[in-house]
Short mmCIF file of C-alpha atoms in Angstrom, two decimals:
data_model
loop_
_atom_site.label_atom_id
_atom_site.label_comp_id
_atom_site.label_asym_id
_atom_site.label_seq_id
_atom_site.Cartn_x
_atom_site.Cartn_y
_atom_site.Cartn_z
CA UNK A 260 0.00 0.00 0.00
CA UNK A 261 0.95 3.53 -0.81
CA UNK A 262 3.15 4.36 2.34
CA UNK A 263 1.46 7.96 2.91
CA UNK A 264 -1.81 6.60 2.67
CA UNK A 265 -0.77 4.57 5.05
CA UNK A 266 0.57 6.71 7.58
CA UNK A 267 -2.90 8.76 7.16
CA UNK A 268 -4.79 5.82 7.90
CA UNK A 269 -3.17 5.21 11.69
CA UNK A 270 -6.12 5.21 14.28
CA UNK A 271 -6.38 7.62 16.58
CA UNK A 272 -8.94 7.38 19.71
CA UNK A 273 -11.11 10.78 21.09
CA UNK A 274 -13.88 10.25 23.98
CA UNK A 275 -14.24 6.93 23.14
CA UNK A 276 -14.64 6.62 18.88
CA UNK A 277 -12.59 5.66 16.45
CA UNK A 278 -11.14 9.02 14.06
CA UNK A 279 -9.71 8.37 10.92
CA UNK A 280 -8.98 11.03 7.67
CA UNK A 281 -10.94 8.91 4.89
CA UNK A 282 -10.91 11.05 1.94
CA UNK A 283 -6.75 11.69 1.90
CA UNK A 284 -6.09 8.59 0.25
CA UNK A 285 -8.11 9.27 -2.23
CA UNK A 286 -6.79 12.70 -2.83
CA UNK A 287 -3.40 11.90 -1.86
CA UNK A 288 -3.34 9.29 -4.85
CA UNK A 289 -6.58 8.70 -6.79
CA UNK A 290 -8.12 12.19 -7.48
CA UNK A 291 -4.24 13.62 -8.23
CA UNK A 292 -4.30 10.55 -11.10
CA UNK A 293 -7.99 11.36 -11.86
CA UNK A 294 -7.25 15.33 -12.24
CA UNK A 295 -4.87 14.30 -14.93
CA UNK A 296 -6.77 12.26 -16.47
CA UNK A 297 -9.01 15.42 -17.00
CA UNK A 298 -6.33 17.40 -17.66
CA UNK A 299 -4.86 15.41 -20.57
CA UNK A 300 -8.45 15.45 -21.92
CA UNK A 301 -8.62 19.00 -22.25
CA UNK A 302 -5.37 19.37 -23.42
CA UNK A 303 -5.65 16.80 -26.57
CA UNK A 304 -9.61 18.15 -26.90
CA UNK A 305 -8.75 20.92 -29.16
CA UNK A 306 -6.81 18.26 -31.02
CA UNK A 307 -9.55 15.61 -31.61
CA UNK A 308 -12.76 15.54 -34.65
CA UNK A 309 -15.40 15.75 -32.96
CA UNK A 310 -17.38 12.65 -34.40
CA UNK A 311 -21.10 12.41 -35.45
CA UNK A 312 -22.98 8.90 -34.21
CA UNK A 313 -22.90 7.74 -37.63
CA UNK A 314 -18.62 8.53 -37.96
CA UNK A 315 -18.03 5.97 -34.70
CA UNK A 316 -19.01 2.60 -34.44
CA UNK A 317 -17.98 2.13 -31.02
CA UNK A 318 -21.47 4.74 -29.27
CA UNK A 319 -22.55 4.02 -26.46
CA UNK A 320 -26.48 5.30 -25.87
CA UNK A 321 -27.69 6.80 -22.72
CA UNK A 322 -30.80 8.17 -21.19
CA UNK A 323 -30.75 10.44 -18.32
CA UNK A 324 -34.32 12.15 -17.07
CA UNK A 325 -33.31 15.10 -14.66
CA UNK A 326 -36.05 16.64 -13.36
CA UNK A 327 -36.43 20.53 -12.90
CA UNK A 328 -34.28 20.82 -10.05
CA UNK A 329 -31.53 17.76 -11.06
CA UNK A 330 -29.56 19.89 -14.26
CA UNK A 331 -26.78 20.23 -12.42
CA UNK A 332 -26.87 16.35 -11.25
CA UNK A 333 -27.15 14.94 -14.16
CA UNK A 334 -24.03 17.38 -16.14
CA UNK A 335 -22.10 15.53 -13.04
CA UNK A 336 -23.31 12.30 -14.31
CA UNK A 337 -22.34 13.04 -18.34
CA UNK A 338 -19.16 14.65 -17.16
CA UNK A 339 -18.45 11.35 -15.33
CA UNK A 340 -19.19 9.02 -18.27
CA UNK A 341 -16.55 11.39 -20.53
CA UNK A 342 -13.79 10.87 -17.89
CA UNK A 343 -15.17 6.69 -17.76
CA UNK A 344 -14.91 6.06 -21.64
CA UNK A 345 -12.12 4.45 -23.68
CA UNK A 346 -10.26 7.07 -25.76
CA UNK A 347 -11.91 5.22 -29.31
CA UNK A 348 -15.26 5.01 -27.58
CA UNK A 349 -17.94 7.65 -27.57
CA UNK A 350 -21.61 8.21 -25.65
CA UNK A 351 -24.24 9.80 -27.38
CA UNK A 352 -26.26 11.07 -23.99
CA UNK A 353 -30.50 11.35 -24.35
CA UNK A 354 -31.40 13.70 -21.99
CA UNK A 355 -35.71 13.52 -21.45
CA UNK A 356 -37.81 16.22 -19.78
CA UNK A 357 -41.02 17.04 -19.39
CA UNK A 358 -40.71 20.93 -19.95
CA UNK A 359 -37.32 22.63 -20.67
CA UNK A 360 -35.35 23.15 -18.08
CA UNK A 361 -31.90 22.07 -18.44
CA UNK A 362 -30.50 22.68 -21.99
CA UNK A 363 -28.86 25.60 -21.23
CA UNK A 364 -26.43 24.13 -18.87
CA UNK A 365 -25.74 20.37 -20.55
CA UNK A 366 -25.10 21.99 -24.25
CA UNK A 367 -22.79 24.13 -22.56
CA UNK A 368 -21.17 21.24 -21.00
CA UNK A 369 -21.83 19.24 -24.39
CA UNK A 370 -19.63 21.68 -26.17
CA UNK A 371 -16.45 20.95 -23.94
CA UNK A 372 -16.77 17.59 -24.05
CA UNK A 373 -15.28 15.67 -27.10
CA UNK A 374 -16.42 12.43 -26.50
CA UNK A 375 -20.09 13.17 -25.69
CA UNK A 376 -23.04 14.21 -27.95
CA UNK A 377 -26.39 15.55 -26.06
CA UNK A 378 -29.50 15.65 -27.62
CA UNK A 379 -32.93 16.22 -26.04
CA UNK A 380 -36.33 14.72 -26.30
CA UNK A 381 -39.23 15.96 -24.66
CA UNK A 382 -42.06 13.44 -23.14
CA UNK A 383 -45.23 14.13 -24.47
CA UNK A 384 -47.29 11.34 -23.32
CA UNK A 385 -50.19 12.10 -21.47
CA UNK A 386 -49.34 10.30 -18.35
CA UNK A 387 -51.95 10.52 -15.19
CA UNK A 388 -50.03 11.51 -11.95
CA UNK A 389 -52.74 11.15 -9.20
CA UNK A 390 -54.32 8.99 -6.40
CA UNK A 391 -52.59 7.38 -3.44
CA UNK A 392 -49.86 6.39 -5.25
CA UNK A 393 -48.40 9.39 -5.72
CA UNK A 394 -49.55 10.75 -2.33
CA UNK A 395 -47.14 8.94 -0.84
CA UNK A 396 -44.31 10.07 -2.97
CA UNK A 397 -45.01 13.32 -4.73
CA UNK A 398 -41.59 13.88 -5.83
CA UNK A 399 -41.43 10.54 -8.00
CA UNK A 400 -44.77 11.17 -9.17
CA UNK A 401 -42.89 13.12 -12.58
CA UNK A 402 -42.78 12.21 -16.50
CA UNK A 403 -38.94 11.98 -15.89
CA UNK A 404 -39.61 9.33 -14.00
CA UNK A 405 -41.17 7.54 -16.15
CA UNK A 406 -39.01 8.25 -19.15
CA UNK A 407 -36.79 5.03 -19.20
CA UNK A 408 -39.77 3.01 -20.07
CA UNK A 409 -40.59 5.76 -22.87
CA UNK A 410 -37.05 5.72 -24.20
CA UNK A 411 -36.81 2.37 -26.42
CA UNK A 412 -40.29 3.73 -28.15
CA UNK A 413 -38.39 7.32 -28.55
CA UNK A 414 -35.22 6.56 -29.94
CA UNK A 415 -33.75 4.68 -32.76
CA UNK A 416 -31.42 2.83 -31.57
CA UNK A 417 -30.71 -0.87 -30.45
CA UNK A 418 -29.69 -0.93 -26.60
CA UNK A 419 -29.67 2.16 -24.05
CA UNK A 420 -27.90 1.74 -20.98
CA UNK A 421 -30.30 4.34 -18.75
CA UNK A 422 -28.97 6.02 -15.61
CA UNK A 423 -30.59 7.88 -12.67
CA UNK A 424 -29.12 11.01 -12.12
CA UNK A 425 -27.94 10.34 -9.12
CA UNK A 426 -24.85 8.09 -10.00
CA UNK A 427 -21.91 8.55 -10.80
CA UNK A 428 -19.55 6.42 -13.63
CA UNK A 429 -16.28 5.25 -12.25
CA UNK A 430 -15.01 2.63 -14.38
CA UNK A 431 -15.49 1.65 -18.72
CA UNK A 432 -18.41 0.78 -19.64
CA UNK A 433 -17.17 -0.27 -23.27
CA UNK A 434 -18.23 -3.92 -22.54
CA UNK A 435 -22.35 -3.39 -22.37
CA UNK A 436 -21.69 -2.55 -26.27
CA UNK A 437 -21.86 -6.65 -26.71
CA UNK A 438 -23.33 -7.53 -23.40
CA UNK A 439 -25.09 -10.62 -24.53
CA UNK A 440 -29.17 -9.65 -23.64
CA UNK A 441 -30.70 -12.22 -25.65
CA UNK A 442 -34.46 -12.19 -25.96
CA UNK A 443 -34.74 -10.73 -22.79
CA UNK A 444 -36.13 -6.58 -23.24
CA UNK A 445 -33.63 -5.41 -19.95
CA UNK A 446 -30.65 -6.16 -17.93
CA UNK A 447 -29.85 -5.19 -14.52
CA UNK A 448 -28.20 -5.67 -10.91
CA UNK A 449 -29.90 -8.07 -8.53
CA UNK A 450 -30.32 -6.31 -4.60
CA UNK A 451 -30.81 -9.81 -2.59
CA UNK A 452 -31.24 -8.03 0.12
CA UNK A 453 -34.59 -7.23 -0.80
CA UNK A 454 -36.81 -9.78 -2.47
CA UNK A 455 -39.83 -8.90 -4.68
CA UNK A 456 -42.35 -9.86 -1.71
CA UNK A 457 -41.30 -7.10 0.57
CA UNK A 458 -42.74 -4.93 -1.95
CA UNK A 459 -46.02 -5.85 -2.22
CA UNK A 460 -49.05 -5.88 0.27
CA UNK A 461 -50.43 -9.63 -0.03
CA UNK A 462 -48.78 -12.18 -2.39
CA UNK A 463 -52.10 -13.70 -3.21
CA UNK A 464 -53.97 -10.40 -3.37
CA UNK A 465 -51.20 -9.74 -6.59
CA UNK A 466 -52.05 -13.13 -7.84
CA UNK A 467 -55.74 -12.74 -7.43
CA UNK A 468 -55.02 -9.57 -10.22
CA UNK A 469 -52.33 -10.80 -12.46
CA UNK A 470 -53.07 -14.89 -12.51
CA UNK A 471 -49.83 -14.82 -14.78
CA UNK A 472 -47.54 -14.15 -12.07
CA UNK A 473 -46.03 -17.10 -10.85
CA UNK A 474 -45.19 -18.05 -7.35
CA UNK A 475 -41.44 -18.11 -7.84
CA UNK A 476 -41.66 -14.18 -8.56
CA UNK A 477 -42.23 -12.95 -5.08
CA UNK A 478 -38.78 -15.02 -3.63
CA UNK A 479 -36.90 -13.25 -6.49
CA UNK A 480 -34.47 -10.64 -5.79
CA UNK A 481 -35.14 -7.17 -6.43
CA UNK A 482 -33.69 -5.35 -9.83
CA UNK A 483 -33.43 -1.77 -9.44
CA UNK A 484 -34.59 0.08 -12.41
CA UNK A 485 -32.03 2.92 -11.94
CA UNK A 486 -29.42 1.53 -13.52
CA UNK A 487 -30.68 -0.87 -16.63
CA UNK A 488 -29.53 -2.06 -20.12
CA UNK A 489 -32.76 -1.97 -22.31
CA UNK A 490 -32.67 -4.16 -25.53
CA UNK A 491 -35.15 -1.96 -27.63
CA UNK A 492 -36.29 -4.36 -29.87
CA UNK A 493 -37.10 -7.03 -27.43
CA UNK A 494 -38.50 -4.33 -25.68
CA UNK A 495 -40.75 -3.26 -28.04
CA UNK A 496 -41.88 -6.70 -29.48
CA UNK A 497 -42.96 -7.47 -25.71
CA UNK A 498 -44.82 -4.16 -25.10
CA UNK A 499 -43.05 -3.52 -22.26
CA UNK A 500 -43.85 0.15 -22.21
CA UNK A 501 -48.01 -0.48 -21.86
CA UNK A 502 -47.55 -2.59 -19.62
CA UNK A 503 -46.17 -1.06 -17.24
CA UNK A 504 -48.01 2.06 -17.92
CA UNK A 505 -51.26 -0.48 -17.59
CA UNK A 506 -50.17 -1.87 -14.21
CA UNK A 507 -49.54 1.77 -13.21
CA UNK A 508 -53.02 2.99 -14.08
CA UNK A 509 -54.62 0.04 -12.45
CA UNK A 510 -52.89 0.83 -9.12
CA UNK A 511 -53.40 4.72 -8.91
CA UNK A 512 -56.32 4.37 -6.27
CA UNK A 513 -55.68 1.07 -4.44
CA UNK A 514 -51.91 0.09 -5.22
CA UNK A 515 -50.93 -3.52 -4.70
CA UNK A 516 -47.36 -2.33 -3.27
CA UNK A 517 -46.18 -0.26 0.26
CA UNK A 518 -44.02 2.12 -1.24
CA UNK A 519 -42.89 3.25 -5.06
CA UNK A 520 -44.25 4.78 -8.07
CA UNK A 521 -42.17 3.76 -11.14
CA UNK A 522 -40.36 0.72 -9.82
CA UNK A 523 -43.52 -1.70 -8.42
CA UNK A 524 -44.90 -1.42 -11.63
CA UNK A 525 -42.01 -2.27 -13.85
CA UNK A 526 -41.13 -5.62 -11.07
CA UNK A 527 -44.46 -6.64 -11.95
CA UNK A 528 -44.38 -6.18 -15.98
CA UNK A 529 -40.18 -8.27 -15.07
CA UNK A 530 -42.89 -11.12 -14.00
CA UNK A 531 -44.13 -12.00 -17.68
CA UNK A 532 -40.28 -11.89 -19.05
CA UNK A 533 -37.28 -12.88 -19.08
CA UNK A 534 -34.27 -10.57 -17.73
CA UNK A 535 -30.76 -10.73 -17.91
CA UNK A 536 -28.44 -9.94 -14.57
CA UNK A 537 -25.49 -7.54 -14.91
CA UNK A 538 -22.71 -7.97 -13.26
CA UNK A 539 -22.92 -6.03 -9.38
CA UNK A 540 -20.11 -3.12 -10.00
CA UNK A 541 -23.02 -1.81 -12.44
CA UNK A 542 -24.73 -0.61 -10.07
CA UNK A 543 -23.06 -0.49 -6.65
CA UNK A 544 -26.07 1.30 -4.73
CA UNK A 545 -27.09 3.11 -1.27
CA UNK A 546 -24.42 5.42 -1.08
CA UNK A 547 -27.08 7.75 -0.11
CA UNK A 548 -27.91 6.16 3.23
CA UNK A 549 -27.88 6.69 6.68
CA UNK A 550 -27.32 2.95 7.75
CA UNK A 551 -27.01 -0.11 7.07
CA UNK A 552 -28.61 -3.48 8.85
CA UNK A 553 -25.88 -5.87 10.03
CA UNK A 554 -27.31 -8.68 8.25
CA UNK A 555 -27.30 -7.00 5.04
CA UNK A 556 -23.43 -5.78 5.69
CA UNK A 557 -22.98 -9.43 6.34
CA UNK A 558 -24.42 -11.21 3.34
CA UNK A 559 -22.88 -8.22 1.30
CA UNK A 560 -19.38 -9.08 2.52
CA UNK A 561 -19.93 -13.15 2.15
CA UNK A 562 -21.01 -12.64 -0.93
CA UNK A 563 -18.70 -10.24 -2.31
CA UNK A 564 -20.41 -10.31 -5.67
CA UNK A 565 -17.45 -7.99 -7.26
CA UNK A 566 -14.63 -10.31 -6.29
CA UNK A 567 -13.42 -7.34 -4.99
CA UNK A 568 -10.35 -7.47 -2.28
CA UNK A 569 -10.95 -5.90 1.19
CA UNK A 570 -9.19 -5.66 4.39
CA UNK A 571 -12.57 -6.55 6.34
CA UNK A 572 -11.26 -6.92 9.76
CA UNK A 573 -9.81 -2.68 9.14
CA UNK A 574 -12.65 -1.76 7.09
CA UNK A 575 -15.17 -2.55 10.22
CA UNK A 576 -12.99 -1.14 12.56
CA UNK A 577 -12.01 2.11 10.83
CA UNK A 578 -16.24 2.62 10.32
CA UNK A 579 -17.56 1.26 13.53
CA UNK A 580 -15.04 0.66 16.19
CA UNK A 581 -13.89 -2.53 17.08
CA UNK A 582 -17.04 -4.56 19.07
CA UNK A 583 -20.28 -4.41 15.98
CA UNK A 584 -22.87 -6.47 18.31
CA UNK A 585 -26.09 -3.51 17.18
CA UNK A 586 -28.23 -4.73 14.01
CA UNK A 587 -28.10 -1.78 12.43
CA UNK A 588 -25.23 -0.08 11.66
CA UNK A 589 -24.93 3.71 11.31
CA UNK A 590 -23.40 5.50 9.15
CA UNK A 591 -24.03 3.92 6.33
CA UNK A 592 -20.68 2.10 4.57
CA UNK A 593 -20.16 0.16 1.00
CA UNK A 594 -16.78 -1.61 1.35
CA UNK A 595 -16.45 -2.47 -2.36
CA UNK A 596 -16.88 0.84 -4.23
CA UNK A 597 -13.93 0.77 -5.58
CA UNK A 598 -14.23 -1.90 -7.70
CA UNK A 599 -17.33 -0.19 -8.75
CA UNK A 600 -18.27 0.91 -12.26
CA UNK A 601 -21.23 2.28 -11.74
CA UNK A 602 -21.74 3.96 -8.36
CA UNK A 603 -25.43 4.96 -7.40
CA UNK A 604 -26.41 7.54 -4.22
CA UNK A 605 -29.95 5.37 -3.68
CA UNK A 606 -31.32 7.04 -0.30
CA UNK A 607 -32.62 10.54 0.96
CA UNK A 608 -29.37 11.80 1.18
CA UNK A 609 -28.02 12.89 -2.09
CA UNK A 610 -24.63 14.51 -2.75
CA UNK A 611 -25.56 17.92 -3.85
CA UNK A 612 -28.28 18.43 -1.33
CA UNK A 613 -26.80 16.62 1.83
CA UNK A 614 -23.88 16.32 3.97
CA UNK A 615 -24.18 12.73 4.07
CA UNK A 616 -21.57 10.11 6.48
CA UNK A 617 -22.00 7.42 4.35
CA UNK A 618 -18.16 6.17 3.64
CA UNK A 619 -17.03 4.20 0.97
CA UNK A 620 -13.64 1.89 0.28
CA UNK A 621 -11.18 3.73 -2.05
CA UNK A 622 -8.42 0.88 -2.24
CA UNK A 623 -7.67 -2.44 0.21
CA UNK A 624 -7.03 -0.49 2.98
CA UNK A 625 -8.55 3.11 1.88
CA UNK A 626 -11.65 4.76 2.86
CA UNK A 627 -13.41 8.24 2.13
CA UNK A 628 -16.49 9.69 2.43
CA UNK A 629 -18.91 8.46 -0.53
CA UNK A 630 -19.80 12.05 -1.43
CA UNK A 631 -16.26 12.73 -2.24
CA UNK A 632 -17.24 10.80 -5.62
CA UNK A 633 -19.57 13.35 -6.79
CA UNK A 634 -17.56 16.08 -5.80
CA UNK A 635 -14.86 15.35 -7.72
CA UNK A 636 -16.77 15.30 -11.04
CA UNK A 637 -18.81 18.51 -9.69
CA UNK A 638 -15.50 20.09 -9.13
CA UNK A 639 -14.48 19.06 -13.08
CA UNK A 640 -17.91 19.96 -14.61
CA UNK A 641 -16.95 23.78 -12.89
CA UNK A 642 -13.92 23.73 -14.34
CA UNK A 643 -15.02 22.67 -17.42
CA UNK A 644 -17.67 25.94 -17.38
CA UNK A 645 -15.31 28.15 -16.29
CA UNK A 646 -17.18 28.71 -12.58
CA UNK A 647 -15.88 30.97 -10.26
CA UNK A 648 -17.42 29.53 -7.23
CA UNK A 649 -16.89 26.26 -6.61
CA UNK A 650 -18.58 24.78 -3.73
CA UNK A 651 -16.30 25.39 -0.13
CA UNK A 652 -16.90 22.01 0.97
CA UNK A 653 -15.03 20.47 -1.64
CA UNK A 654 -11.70 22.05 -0.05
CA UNK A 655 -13.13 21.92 3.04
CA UNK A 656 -14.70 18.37 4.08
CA UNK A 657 -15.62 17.63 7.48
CA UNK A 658 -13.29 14.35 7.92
CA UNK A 659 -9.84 16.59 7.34
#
């Protein structure tokens, strides 16, 4: 290990907790080699073509939906795929809103970046936002939220790997180009940690009004719809899109499912189909938590679905002290992010909003806060713009 990360890692002890500096691995090493990544990308930008969808072969598609109040979000999350993609690889990026709202910022950032083409589509579908359903989550209850099952109707194109706008792309994501999805119409992560029948209300009640779904559905694991790999013809030949947009409307007033607007629906419509798994560091979620249960910690370390190399033993103590005997654990702490690709802030506490705790792995023996992820490519999409003020905290953090 990298000996001044190490000698920033040495425990300390103050009334009684465990201190640590997580982030100064990460900028002692990592961000100094990201940063010139950047750098050499602006540098050789003047330098490169910039090449039209039809010029490349190698384009990858992707759909973002920021809502009014996510523009800056989601020009984190573009600026993040640039840094992400091979140097013969572009992303064409499909950015889908209900009303105008963010142009003006992502062509700006569109025009910097040589390896990225933005275009916009607007969702005009007449899509009834009411009842119950959305009582219980107004802020879902949005076209954008909706818009990755709109997007393979939309666009012309064979696969789109869609994104929330509240992740951030850490690794290449060349290899969902010829990611094998069949006949199935999606891809994505499994979350055993939840299975399908936690979401709903009564497993026969869901029976009693789809007599398709079969039994075996409800002891599935749950695929999170943030992060998937559409195949747009399958899609389309399986009318995917009405049928979730059915089960949606027949669930406004009296909804099968405790919680969720956009993601019960499309479980169900998974039911009928078959889906294709990606591999976990797609989508390595929660990094917008508070906590964490210890079972879930504990089936996410035996599993260790990433392969990914960990000093456990330090990781737990550098988070949580030495004696973990509590079943939930607090703050919240992902111990294979960086062997992530994909890394997703699932939770209330999002990275541009909140000063989350949450702390993520960096390295074997590295650890930083989670938000220091996003800030990084926040701090590069200002650059990028030429912004005077970038945000304080981001010099500043409250672990140094």
């Amino acid at each position: 290990m990298h000996q001044g990360c190490e000698r920033r890692m040495v425990e300390t002890r103050a009334n009684g907790e465990v201190e640590w500096n997580p982030g100064l691995c990460a900028v002692g090493r990592g961000w100094r080699k990201m940063f010139l990544v950047a750098w050499i990308q602006m540098l050789s930008a003047s330098a490169l073509q910039r090449a039209t969808t039809d010029e490349v072969e190698n384009v990858l598609h992707i759909a973002l939906a920021p809502g009014p109040s996510h523009c800056q979000p989601s020009a984190v999350t573009i600026a993040s795929i640039s840094l992400s993609l091979p140097w013969n690889h572009r992303a064409h990026v499909h950015v889908f809103q209900g009303r105008d709202k963010c142009s003006q910022l992502l062509n700006r950032l569109d025009e910097k970046l040589r390896n990225i083409q933005v275009s916009f589509h607007y969702i005009t579908k007449n899509i009834t936002l009411k009842g119950p359903v959305c009582e219980r989550r107004k802020e879902l209850c949005t076209k954008e939220n909706f818009a990755s099952f709109l997007a393979p109707q939309m666009l012309d194109v064979d696969r789109i790997l869609y994104l929330d706008v509240d992740t951030v792309v850490v690794g290449d994501l060349s290899k969902l180009l010829n990611f094998d999805l069949g006949q199935a119409p999606v891809a994505g992560v499994e979350d055993c940690s939840q299975k399908m029948v936690r979401y709903f209300r009564d497993k026969q009640e869901v029976i009693g009004r789809y007599p398709s779904v079969p039994e075996t559905f409800f002891d599935a694991c749950v695929i999170n719809r943030g992060v998937v790999l559409i195949n747009a013809r399958a899609w389309k030949e399986f009318r995917m899109t009405e049928k979730i947009f059915q089960i949606f409307a027949e669930n406004l007033e009296d909804p099968l499912w405790f919680s969720g607007v956009s993601q019960p629906p499309f479980l169900l419509a998974l039911a009928f189909h078959p889906f294709k798994r990606l591999p976990y560091e797609y989508n390595v979620r929660g990094l917008g938590r508070k906590d964490i249960g210890l079972n879930e910690f504990t089936v996410m370390i035996r599993e260790n679905k990433v392969q990914c190399e960990i000093d456990k033993d330090l990781f737990v103590r550098r988070v949580w002290g030495h004696a973990v005997d509590v079943t939930v654990l607090s703050p919240f702490a992902h111990p294979y992010t960086h062997c992530g690709k994909i890394l997703h802030f699932t939770g209330a506490r999002k990275p541009w909003k909140d000063r989350s705790d949450a702390i993520c792995s960096c390295g074997y023996q590295c650890l930083q806060p989670c938000r220091d992820f996003y800030l990084f490519f926040e701090k590069y999409v200002a650059v990028l713009l030429g912004e005077q003020e970038i945000r304080k905290d981001y010099i500043q953090s409250k672990y140094t």
